[in-house]
Backbone as a printed PyTorch tensor [residue, N CA C, xyz], in Angstrom:
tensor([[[179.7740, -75.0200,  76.5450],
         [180.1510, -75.4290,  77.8960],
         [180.8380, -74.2880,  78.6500]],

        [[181.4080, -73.5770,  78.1080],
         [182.1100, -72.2580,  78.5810],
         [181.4570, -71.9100,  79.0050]],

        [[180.5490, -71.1560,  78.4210],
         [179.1710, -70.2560,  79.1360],
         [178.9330, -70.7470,  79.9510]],

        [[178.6160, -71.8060,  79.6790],
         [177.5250, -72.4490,  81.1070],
         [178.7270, -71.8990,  82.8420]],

        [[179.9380, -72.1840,  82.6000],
         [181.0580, -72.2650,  83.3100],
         [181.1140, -70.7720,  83.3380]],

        [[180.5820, -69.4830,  83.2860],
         [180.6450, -68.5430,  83.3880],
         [181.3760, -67.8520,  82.5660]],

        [[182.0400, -68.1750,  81.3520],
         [182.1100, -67.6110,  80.4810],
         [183.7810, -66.8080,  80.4720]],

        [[184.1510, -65.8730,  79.9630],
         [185.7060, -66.0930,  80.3920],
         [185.6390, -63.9060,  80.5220]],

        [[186.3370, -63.9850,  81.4490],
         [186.7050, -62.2530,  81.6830],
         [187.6000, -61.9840,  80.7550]],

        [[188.3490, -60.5750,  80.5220],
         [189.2390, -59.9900,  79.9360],
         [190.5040, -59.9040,  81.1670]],

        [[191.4040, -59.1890,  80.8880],
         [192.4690, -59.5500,  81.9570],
         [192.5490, -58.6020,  82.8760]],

        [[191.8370, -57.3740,  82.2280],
         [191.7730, -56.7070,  83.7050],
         [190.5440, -57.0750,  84.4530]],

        [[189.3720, -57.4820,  84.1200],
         [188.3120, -57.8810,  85.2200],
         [188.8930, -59.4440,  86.0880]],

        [[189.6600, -60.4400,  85.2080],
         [190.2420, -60.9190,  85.9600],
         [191.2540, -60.7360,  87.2810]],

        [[192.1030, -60.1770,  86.7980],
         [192.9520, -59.9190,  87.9680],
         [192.2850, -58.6960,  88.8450]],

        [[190.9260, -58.2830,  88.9270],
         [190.7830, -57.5340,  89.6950],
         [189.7860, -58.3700,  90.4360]],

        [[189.0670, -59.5640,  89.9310],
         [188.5270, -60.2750,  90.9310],
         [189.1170, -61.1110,  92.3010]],

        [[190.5300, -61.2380,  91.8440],
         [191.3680, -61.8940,  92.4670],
         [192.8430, -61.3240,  92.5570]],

        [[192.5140, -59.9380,  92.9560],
         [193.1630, -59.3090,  93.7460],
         [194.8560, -58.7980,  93.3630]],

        [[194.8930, -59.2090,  92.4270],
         [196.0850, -59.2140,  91.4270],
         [196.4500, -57.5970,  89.9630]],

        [[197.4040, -57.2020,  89.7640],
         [197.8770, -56.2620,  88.6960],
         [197.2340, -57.2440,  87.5640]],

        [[196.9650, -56.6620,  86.4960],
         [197.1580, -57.4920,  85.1460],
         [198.5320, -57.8230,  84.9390]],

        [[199.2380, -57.2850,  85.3580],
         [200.6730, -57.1910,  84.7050],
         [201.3900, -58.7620,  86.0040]],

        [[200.5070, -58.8790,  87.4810],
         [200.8790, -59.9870,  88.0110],
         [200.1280, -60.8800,  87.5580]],

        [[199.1060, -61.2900,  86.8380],
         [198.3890, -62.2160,  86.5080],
         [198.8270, -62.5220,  85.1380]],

        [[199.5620, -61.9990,  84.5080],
         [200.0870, -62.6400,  83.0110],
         [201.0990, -63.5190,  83.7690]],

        [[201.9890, -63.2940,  85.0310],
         [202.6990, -64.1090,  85.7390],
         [202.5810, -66.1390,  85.8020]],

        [[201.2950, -65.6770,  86.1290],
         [200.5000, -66.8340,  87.4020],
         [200.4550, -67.9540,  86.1420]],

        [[200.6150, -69.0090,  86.4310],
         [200.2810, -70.5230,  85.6010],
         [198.7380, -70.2060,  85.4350]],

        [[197.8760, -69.8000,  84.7260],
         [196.6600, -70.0890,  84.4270],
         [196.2030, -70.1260,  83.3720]],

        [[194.5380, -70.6170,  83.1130],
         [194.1340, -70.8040,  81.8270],
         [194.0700, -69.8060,  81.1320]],

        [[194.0420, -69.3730,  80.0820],
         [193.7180, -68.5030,  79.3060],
         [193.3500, -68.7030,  77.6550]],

        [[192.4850, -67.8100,  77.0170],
         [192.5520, -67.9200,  75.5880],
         [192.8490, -67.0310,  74.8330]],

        [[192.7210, -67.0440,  73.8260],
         [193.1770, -65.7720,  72.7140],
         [192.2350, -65.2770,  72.5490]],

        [[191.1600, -64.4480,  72.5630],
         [189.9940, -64.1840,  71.9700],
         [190.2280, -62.6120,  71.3150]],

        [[190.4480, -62.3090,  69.7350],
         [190.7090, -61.5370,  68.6910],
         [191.9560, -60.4190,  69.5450]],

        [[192.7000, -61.4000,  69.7190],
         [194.4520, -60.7770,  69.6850],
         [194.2000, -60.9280,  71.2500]],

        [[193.6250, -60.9820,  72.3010],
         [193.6500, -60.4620,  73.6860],
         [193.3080, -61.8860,  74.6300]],

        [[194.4220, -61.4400,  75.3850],
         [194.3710, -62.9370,  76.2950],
         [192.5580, -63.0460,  76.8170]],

        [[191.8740, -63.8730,  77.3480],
         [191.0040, -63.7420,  77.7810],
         [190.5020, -65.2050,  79.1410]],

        [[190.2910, -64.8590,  80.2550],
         [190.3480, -66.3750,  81.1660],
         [189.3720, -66.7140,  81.4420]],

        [[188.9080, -68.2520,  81.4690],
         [187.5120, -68.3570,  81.8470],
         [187.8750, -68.7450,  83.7840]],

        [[186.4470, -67.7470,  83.8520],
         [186.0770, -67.6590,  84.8410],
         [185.9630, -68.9160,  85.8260]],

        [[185.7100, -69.8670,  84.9750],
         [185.7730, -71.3580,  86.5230],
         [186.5290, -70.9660,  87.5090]],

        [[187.7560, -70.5440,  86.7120],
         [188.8900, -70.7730,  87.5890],
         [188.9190, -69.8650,  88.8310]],

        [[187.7400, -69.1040,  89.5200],
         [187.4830, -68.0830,  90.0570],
         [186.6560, -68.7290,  91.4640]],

        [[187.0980, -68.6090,  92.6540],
         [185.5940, -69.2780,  93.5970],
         [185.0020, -67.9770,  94.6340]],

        [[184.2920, -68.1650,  94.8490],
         [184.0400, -66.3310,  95.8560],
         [185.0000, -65.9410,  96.4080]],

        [[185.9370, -66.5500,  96.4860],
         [187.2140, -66.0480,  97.9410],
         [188.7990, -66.2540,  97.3040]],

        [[188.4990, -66.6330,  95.6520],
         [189.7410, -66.5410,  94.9670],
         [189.7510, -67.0620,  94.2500]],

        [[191.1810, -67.5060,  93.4270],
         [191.3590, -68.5210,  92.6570],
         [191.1480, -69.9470,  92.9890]],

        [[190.8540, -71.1650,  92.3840],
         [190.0770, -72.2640,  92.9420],
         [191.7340, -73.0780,  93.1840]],

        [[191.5310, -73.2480,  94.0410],
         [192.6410, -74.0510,  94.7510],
         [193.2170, -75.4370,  93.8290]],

        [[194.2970, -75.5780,  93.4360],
         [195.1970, -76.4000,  92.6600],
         [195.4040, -75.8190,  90.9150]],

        [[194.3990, -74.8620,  90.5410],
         [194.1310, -74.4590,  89.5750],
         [195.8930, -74.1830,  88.6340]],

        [[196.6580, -73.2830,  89.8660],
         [197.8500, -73.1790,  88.6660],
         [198.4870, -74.2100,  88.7320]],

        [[198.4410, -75.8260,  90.2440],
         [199.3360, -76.8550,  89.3500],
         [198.5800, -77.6710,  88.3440]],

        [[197.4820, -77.6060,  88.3540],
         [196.8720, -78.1990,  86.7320],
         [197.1760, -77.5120,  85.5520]],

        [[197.7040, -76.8490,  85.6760],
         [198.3490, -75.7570,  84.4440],
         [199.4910, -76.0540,  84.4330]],

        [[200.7670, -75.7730,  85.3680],
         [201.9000, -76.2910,  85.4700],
         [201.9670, -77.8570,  85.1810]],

        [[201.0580, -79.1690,  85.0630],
         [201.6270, -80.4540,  85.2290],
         [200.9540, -80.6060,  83.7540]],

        [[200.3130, -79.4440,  82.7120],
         [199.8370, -79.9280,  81.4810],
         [201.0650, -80.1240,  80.2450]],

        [[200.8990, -80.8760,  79.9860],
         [201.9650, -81.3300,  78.3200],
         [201.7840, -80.9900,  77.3800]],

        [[200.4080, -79.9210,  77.1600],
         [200.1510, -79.6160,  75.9180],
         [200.3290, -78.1560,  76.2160]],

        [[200.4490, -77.5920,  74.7410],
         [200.3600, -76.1660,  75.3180],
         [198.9920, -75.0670,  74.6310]],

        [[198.2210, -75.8830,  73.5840],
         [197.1520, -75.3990,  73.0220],
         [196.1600, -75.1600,  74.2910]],

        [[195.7630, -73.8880,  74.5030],
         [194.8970, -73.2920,  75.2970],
         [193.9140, -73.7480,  74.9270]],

        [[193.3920, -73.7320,  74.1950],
         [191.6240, -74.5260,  73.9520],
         [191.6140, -76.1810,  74.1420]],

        [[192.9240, -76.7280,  74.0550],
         [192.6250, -78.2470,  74.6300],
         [192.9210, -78.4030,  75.9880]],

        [[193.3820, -77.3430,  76.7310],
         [193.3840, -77.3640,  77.8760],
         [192.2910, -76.8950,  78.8390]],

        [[191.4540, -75.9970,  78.0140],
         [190.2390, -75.9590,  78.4020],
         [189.0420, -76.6630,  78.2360]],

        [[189.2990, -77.8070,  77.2340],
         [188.5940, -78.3370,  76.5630],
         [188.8910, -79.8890,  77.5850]],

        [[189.8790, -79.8730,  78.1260],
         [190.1470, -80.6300,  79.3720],
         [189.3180, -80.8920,  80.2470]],

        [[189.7630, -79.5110,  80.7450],
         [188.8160, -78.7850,  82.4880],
         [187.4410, -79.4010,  82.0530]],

        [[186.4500, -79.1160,  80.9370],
         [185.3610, -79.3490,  80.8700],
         [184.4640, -80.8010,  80.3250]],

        [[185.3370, -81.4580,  80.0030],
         [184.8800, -82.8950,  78.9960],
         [185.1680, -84.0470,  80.6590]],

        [[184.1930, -84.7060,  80.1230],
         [184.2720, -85.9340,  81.4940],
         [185.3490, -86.9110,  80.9350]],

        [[186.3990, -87.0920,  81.9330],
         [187.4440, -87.5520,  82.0580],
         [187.5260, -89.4790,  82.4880]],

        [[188.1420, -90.3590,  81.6960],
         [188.3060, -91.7570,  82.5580],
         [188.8210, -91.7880,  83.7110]],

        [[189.8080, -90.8410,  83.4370],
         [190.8560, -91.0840,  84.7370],
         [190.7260, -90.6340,  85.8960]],

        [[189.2720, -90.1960,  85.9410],
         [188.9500, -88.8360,  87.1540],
         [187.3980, -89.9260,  87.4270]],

        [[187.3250, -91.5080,  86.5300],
         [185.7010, -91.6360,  87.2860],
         [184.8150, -91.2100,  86.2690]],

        [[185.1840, -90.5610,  85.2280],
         [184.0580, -89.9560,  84.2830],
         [183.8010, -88.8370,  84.8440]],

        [[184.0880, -87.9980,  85.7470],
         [183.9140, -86.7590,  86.2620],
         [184.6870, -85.3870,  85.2250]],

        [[184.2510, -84.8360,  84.9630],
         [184.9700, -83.2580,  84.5920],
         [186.2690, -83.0640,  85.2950]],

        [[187.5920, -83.0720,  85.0310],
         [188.2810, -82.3590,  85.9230],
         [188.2190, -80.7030,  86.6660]],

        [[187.0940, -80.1990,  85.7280],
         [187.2480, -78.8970,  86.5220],
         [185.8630, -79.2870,  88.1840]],

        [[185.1670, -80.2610,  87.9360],
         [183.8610, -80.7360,  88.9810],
         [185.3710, -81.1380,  90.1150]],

        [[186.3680, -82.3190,  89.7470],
         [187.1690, -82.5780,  90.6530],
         [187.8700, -81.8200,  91.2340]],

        [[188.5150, -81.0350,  90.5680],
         [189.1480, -79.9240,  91.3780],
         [188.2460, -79.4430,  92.5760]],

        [[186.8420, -78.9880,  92.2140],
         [186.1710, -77.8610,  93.1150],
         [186.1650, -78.7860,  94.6330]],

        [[186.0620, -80.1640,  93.8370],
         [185.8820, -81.3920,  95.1580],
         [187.0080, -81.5300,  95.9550]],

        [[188.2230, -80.5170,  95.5560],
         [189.3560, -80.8510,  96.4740],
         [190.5490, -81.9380,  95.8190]],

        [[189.8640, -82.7530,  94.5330],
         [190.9630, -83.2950,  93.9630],
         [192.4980, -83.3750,  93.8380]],

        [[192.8010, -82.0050,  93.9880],
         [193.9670, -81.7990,  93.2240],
         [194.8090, -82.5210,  92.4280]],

        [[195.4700, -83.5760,  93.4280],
         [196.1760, -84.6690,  92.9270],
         [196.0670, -85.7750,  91.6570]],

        [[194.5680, -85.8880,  92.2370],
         [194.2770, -86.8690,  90.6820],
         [193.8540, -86.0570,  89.6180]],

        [[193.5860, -84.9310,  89.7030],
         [193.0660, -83.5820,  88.2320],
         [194.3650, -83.6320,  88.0030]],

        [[196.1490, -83.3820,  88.7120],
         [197.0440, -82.8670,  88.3480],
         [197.5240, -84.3890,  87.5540]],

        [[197.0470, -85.3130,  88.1390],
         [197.7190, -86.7540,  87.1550],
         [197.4670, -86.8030,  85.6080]],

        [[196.2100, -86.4140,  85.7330],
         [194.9230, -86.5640,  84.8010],
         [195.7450, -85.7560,  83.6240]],

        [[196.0540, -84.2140,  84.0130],
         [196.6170, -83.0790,  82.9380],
         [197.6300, -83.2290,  82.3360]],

        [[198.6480, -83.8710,  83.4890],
         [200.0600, -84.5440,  82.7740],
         [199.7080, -85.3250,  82.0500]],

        [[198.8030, -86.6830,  81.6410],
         [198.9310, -87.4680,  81.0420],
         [198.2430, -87.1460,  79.9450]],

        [[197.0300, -86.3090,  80.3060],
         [196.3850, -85.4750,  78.7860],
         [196.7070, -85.4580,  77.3840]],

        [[196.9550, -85.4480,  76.6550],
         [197.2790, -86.0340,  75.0560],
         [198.7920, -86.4680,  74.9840]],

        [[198.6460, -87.4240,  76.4160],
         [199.6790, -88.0640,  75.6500],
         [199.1500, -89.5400,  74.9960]],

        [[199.5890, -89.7960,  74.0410],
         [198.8530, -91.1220,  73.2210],
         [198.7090, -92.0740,  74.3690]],

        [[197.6110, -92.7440,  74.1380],
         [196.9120, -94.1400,  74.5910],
         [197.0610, -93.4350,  76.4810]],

        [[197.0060, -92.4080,  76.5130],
         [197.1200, -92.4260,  78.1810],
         [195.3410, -92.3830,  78.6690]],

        [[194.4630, -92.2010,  78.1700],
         [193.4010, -92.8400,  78.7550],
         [193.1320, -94.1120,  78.9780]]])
């Protein structure tokens, strides 16, 4: 599903798509993974003209802190979103209900 989602940059092609130091983008609330010792971000989070709008408070309102279930979030169809993907809701302007959705994210019985 990653791939399909464009797959994830290293941290300097990230922060140079979106206009940022590496050294300001380790800053920013965003997704990221470990991939063999080195942060690495998938690209969703990217739209032609920037970062996708609500992206760092869905990061900020998550309860978990395992990076792969938080990506594993963004991409799995959600109850609480309609059966929609939260990363499809976001692009739709969601914010609010993707940011409900993340807070409540593994917390027991919250689907």
């Amino acid at each position: 599903m990653l791939v399909m989602e464009g797959g994830v940059l290293s941290r300097d092609e990230f922060a140079g798509r979106i206009g940022l130091t590496p050294e300001e983008l380790e800053a920013q609330p965003l997704l990221w993974l470990d991939v063999d010792g080195e942060r690495a971000y998938p690209a969703f989070q990217i739209t032609g003209t920037g970062l996708l709008p609500g992206m760092s408070a869905v990061v900020e309102a998550f309860t978990i802190e395992e990076p792969w279930m938080r990506v594993n979030f963004m991409l799995t169809d959600d109850a609480r979103l309609g059966g929609q993907r939260p990363i499809d809701a976001l692009r739709e302007g969601r914010i609010v209900d993707v940011v409900k959705a993340a807070r409540a994210h593994g917390e027991h019985g919250a689907a």
